[in-house]
Amino acid sequence: MKSIIKTSLLGLTFAGVIFSSCTSGETAKADYQVVPMPLEISAVQQSPFLLKNGVSIYYTAGNEKMKRNAEFLASYIREQTGIELKTQEGEGKSGGISLQLGLDNANPEAYQLKVTGDNVVISAPTEAGVFYGIQTLRKSVSVNKASAIELPAVDIVDKPRFSYRGMMLDVGRHFFTMDEIKTYIDILALHNINRFHWHLSEDQGWRIEIKKYPKLTEVGAYRKETVIGRNSGKYDGKPYGGFYTQEQAKEIVDYAAKRYITVIPEIDLPGHMLGALAAYPELGCTGGPYEVWTQWGVSDNVLCAGNDKTIEFIKDVLAEIIEIFPSEYIHVGGDECPKIQWAKCPKCQARIKALGLKTDKKHTKEERLQSYVIHEAEEFLNSKGRQMIGWDETLEGGLAPNATVMSWRGEGGGIEAAKQKHNVIMTPNTYLYFDYYQSKDTDTEPLAIGGYLPMERVYSYEPMPSSLTPEEQKYIIGVQANLWTEYIPVFSQAEYMVLPRMAALCESQWCAPEKKNYDEFLKRLVRLVDIYELNGWNYAKHIFDVMLTLTPDMESGTLDASVRTLDNAPVYYTLDGTEPTEQSQLYTDVVKINKPCVLRTVAIRPNGKSHVTTDTITFSKSSMKPITMLQPINKQYKFTGETLLVDGMTGNMNYKTGRWLGFYKNDLEAVIDLKDVTEISSLRIRTLVEKGDWIFDTRGITVSVSDDNKTFKEVYSESYPAMKETDANKIYVHHLKFSPVKTRYVKVKALAEHSIPSWHGGKGNPGFLFVDELTIE
């Protein structure tokens, strides 16, 4: 096994990358610790290679792709350093850079980057592999004007873990220009991503020209206005829309192909089709009239599966799509297709009867009808030599025989598909939906769909489920992240949502799992961020913020605050809510907090300050006291566990930030040990309600006390009615007051909604209960 080279051998220190820059005339030094981290980096005991003006890049004679590779490398170096390199056809010579084919490696995207004092050689089995070697060399060179770059002698051998490395962009909800799409592709190339999933049709707009159906773009590409915020009922009154002609789409395909990126188009069917139905209402179950949707969500109006014209329409559209897009895969969606209209539609019911579809324990006859539609689309694509990708809902009703599944609702669909021997692309929303918030402080973030997906969680994703056998794991062919754009009206915000989370994604896509290390990744990320800056890309700067950990210490009764930054920058803090400055308290060790306060922290560097963190901490008789759960916390929403209920901190309306605990199919039941006999007379519980996500208020609260933690006496109980449809989604505060009682142990039981009311889509099912703090006084 080749030894892995240490960062210190490779020049620029981490702090130097952030804070120093070479002035013109100086020699800079390359550092091969890049993103994604190469598989093997071996030091070579030779003098470095000096990259300077006039050095030639040699490429294979007569090979247009290699010529373009050479031009890419020259342009990258010029943009980052100002150094002008030449490109030249033919065999490499001493003192130059050689790009060559012929590397013996079964992985077509593998490469070897070898640097000696005499030359630099990037070799690969294919031109794509050479391109990824170029990306590594490019990212090794810092963004500084310099007279020369010293490349330490090295032998890098690298290859991607997954053959499919994707990133999706939804242009249905919001439309982006040709130049913006090209910028998105440039961002993908920097991150070694080789699939651009282009989501082209939606309820809110049809975005691709189909010549046989001109109204798709004449009518379906435009909505009369757009809802403000999260389906507030208020609208902006501004017409909105746009589409790409077939020639423009081909231009994007060519632009991506030159960067070894395959464009995979998605026409989402049979749901998410209001754009098409507005143009051709005869394709719907009711015949309309329909309009391009002006709000967000999932419309009940879908393509009529019982209409022969629908199947004809699908095949006609796909016929034109495959003429535009040469990709092996065509994505047909298949997600979120309500069956409400189909259940009422005579044509759909006749089709169900004609096909002999039956409801069974696994699937309804309407779900099997969707499977029929998907099968028709897949058979057509297969007849044209193409393969189908669908979202994991395509498993419902029986999976089309050759389909690839994109697993978005967690990993369950992907695991099931792999067991059925179908290829799978993992794209779980719990790790890879970049429309989710990336900071707990959502009040200072752009409006997002919800959720909480900090970069550390993205980085932690391991795409290969351990529940699969080695043979089944072979069907996991790729990893992808998705950017849905309901709340992303402008491209600069799209950049902000994907950068730098895309860097964390690409390490899961490319790197061997044993090579991943989050702290080291953060250090490597800084040079990549310099390239973002150089290109003017709008990235989220949370990586430079203070990373704050607040841990209840039950022994001392304190909340312990510890901080770190990615570069050990000095951190200053205040406890009185004032803005921290360099005159504030310098953090040197764990801060033990034992009284109410507002903790604020900031990292201060020579080039500026980070965002200020703000945490309001309260203390009550239950704060930082031992707590024992008598009923389980839901695993998905357990976070750091039961101490969240007594840590003196409360959450906001985002229930995924780690400040709330979730309970499902059971109640909250916990015992708090006050440690000493204490007089108490009230309990306050905060619950979060988000009815659309099946999160309801408590149905009742009981407080009991005990001196021995064995025999409990009830001191107060209160019941609450089932929630009405008109009840607001918000944080509810239940304040229970009772006659003063002295006790050591307090048992709190809060009942969850065990049967969701009949007005709700989830009627009869259990609801979630979310609680953030139990405050006893």
PDB file of N, CA and C in Angstrom, residues 125-166:
ATOM      1  N   PRO A 125      -7.653   6.140 -18.632  1.00  0.00           N
ATOM      2  CA  PRO A 125      -8.180   5.270 -19.688  1.00  0.00           C
ATOM      3  C   PRO A 125      -9.021   6.030 -20.712  1.00  0.00           C
ATOM      4  N   THR A 126      -9.636   7.161 -20.279  1.00  0.00           N
ATOM      5  CA  THR A 126     -10.516   7.941 -21.151  1.00  0.00           C
ATOM      6  C   THR A 126     -10.236   9.427 -20.986  1.00  0.00           C
ATOM      7  N   GLU A 127     -10.782  10.200 -21.910  1.00  0.00           N
ATOM      8  CA  GLU A 127     -10.638  11.656 -21.823  1.00  0.00           C
ATOM      9  C   GLU A 127     -11.301  12.202 -20.555  1.00  0.00           C
ATOM     10  N   ALA A 128     -12.394  11.547 -20.120  1.00  0.00           N
ATOM     11  CA  ALA A 128     -13.062  11.985 -18.889  1.00  0.00           C
ATOM     12  C   ALA A 128     -12.131  11.840 -17.696  1.00  0.00           C
ATOM     13  N   GLY A 129     -11.406  10.731 -17.624  1.00  0.00           N
ATOM     14  CA  GLY A 129     -10.449  10.536 -16.534  1.00  0.00           C
ATOM     15  C   GLY A 129      -9.389  11.619 -16.526  1.00  0.00           C
ATOM     16  N   VAL A 130      -8.897  11.979 -17.714  1.00  0.00           N
ATOM     17  CA  VAL A 130      -7.912  13.075 -17.806  1.00  0.00           C
ATOM     18  C   VAL A 130      -8.514  14.364 -17.256  1.00  0.00           C
ATOM     19  N   PHE A 131      -9.780  14.614 -17.576  1.00  0.00           N
ATOM     20  CA  PHE A 131     -10.462  15.821 -17.105  1.00  0.00           C
ATOM     21  C   PHE A 131     -10.500  15.874 -15.578  1.00  0.00           C
ATOM     22  N   TYR A 132     -10.733  14.725 -14.928  1.00  0.00           N
ATOM     23  CA  TYR A 132     -10.770  14.723 -13.460  1.00  0.00           C
ATOM     24  C   TYR A 132      -9.366  14.909 -12.885  1.00  0.00           C
ATOM     25  N   GLY A 133      -8.353  14.416 -13.566  1.00  0.00           N
ATOM     26  CA  GLY A 133      -6.980  14.715 -13.143  1.00  0.00           C
ATOM     27  C   GLY A 133      -6.690  16.196 -13.234  1.00  0.00           C
ATOM     28  N   ILE A 134      -7.214  16.820 -14.280  1.00  0.00           N
ATOM     29  CA  ILE A 134      -7.064  18.279 -14.442  1.00  0.00           C
ATOM     30  C   ILE A 134      -7.756  19.013 -13.300  1.00  0.00           C
ATOM     31  N   GLN A 135      -8.945  18.541 -12.911  1.00  0.00           N
ATOM     32  CA  GLN A 135      -9.647  19.190 -11.799  1.00  0.00           C
ATOM     33  C   GLN A 135      -8.826  19.124 -10.509  1.00  0.00           C
ATOM     34  N   THR A 136      -8.190  17.967 -10.265  1.00  0.00           N
ATOM     35  CA  THR A 136      -7.358  17.845  -9.061  1.00  0.00           C
ATOM     36  C   THR A 136      -6.175  18.799  -9.122  1.00  0.00           C
ATOM     37  N   LEU A 137      -5.524  18.881 -10.278  1.00  0.00           N
ATOM     38  CA  LEU A 137      -4.393  19.804 -10.413  1.00  0.00           C
ATOM     39  C   LEU A 137      -4.859  21.244 -10.239  1.00  0.00           C
ATOM     40  N   ARG A 138      -5.967  21.573 -10.853  1.00  0.00           N
ATOM     41  CA  ARG A 138      -6.520  22.926 -10.751  1.00  0.00           C
ATOM     42  C   ARG A 138      -6.796  23.299  -9.298  1.00  0.00           C
ATOM     43  N   LYS A 139      -7.413  22.367  -8.550  1.00  0.00           N
ATOM     44  CA  LYS A 139      -7.784  22.661  -7.161  1.00  0.00           C
ATOM     45  C   LYS A 139      -6.572  22.647  -6.227  1.00  0.00           C
ATOM     46  N   SER A 140      -5.468  22.067  -6.688  1.00  0.00           N
ATOM     47  CA  SER A 140      -4.236  22.068  -5.883  1.00  0.00           C
ATOM     48  C   SER A 140      -3.555  23.423  -5.902  1.00  0.00           C
ATOM     49  N   VAL A 141      -3.883  24.207  -6.905  1.00  0.00           N
ATOM     50  CA  VAL A 141      -3.229  25.510  -7.106  1.00  0.00           C
ATOM     51  C   VAL A 141      -4.102  26.588  -6.481  1.00  0.00           C
ATOM     52  N   SER A 142      -3.547  27.350  -5.577  1.00  0.00           N
ATOM     53  CA  SER A 142      -4.336  28.360  -4.874  1.00  0.00           C
ATOM     54  C   SER A 142      -4.703  29.513  -5.794  1.00  0.00           C
ATOM     55  N   VAL A 143      -5.741  30.262  -5.393  1.00  0.00           N
ATOM     56  CA  VAL A 143      -6.203  31.412  -6.165  1.00  0.00           C
ATOM     57  C   VAL A 143      -5.379  32.623  -5.745  1.00  0.00           C
ATOM     58  N   ASN A 144      -4.254  32.819  -6.424  1.00  0.00           N
ATOM     59  CA  ASN A 144      -3.347  33.935  -6.131  1.00  0.00           C
ATOM     60  C   ASN A 144      -2.606  34.308  -7.397  1.00  0.00           C
ATOM     61  N   LYS A 145      -2.414  35.581  -7.619  1.00  0.00           N
ATOM     62  CA  LYS A 145      -1.563  36.004  -8.730  1.00  0.00           C
ATOM     63  C   LYS A 145      -0.121  35.684  -8.357  1.00  0.00           C
ATOM     64  N   ALA A 146       0.546  34.954  -9.214  1.00  0.00           N
ATOM     65  CA  ALA A 146       1.911  34.507  -8.902  1.00  0.00           C
ATOM     66  C   ALA A 146       2.721  34.409 -10.181  1.00  0.00           C
ATOM     67  N   SER A 147       4.044  34.543 -10.049  1.00  0.00           N
ATOM     68  CA  SER A 147       4.925  34.398 -11.217  1.00  0.00           C
ATOM     69  C   SER A 147       5.144  32.934 -11.543  1.00  0.00           C
ATOM     70  N   ALA A 148       5.011  32.067 -10.539  1.00  0.00           N
ATOM     71  CA  ALA A 148       5.224  30.631 -10.749  1.00  0.00           C
ATOM     72  C   ALA A 148       4.526  29.853  -9.640  1.00  0.00           C
ATOM     73  N   ILE A 149       4.253  28.590  -9.912  1.00  0.00           N
ATOM     74  CA  ILE A 149       3.662  27.686  -8.934  1.00  0.00           C
ATOM     75  C   ILE A 149       4.598  26.496  -8.773  1.00  0.00           C
ATOM     76  N   GLU A 150       4.972  26.222  -7.538  1.00  0.00           N
ATOM     77  CA  GLU A 150       5.815  25.062  -7.247  1.00  0.00           C
ATOM     78  C   GLU A 150       4.904  23.866  -7.000  1.00  0.00           C
ATOM     79  N   LEU A 151       5.013  22.841  -7.868  1.00  0.00           N
ATOM     80  CA  LEU A 151       4.222  21.618  -7.712  1.00  0.00           C
ATOM     81  C   LEU A 151       5.112  20.554  -7.082  1.00  0.00           C
ATOM     82  N   PRO A 152       4.908  20.213  -5.804  1.00  0.00           N
ATOM     83  CA  PRO A 152       5.741  19.180  -5.186  1.00  0.00           C
ATOM     84  C   PRO A 152       5.639  17.857  -5.947  1.00  0.00           C
ATOM     85  N   ALA A 153       6.748  17.130  -6.009  1.00  0.00           N
ATOM     86  CA  ALA A 153       6.766  15.841  -6.701  1.00  0.00           C
ATOM     87  C   ALA A 153       5.806  14.877  -5.996  1.00  0.00           C
ATOM     88  N   VAL A 154       4.977  14.206  -6.789  1.00  0.00           N
ATOM     89  CA  VAL A 154       3.927  13.386  -6.208  1.00  0.00           C
ATOM     90  C   VAL A 154       3.436  12.354  -7.225  1.00  0.00           C
ATOM     91  N   ASP A 155       2.851  11.293  -6.717  1.00  0.00           N
ATOM     92  CA  ASP A 155       2.175  10.313  -7.566  1.00  0.00           C
ATOM     93  C   ASP A 155       0.776  10.112  -6.997  1.00  0.00           C
ATOM     94  N   ILE A 156      -0.240  10.617  -7.708  1.00  0.00           N
ATOM     95  CA  ILE A 156      -1.629  10.511  -7.261  1.00  0.00           C
ATOM     96  C   ILE A 156      -2.337   9.496  -8.141  1.00  0.00           C
ATOM     97  N   VAL A 157      -2.945   8.513  -7.520  1.00  0.00           N
ATOM     98  CA  VAL A 157      -3.766   7.527  -8.225  1.00  0.00           C
ATOM     99  C   VAL A 157      -5.174   7.639  -7.653  1.00  0.00           C
ATOM    100  N   ASP A 158      -6.145   7.859  -8.541  1.00  0.00           N
ATOM    101  CA  ASP A 158      -7.477   8.182  -8.055  1.00  0.00           C
ATOM    102  C   ASP A 158      -8.532   7.598  -8.989  1.00  0.00           C
ATOM    103  N   LYS A 159      -9.712   7.327  -8.408  1.00  0.00           N
ATOM    104  CA  LYS A 159     -10.858   6.878  -9.192  1.00  0.00           C
ATOM    105  C   LYS A 159     -12.120   7.113  -8.380  1.00  0.00           C
ATOM    106  N   PRO A 160     -13.258   7.300  -9.056  1.00  0.00           N
ATOM    107  CA  PRO A 160     -14.507   7.536  -8.317  1.00  0.00           C
ATOM    108  C   PRO A 160     -15.097   6.250  -7.776  1.00  0.00           C
ATOM    109  N   ARG A 161     -15.791   6.386  -6.645  1.00  0.00           N
ATOM    110  CA  ARG A 161     -16.459   5.235  -6.045  1.00  0.00           C
ATOM    111  C   ARG A 161     -17.709   4.839  -6.831  1.00  0.00           C
ATOM    112  N   PHE A 162     -18.464   5.862  -7.295  1.00  0.00           N
ATOM    113  CA  PHE A 162     -19.711   5.594  -8.005  1.00  0.00           C
ATOM    114  C   PHE A 162     -19.636   6.115  -9.437  1.00  0.00           C
ATOM    115  N   SER A 163     -20.242   5.369 -10.350  1.00  0.00           N
ATOM    116  CA  SER A 163     -20.224   5.779 -11.756  1.00  0.00           C
ATOM    117  C   SER A 163     -21.242   6.872 -12.045  1.00  0.00           C
ATOM    118  N   TYR A 164     -22.343   6.896 -11.265  1.00  0.00           N
ATOM    119  CA  TYR A 164     -23.374   7.919 -11.426  1.00  0.00           C
ATOM    120  C   TYR A 164     -23.240   8.901 -10.264  1.00  0.00           C
ATOM    121  N   ARG A 165     -22.840  10.129 -10.589  1.00  0.00           N
ATOM    122  CA  ARG A 165     -22.667  11.174  -9.566  1.00  0.00           C
ATOM    123  C   ARG A 165     -23.503  12.373 -10.021  1.00  0.00           C
ATOM    124  N   GLY A 166     -24.676  12.520  -9.404  1.00  0.00           N
ATOM    125  CA  GLY A 166     -25.648  13.449  -9.941  1.00  0.00           C
ATOM    126  C   GLY A 166     -25.957  14.650  -9.078  1.00  0.00           C
TER     127      GLY A 166
END
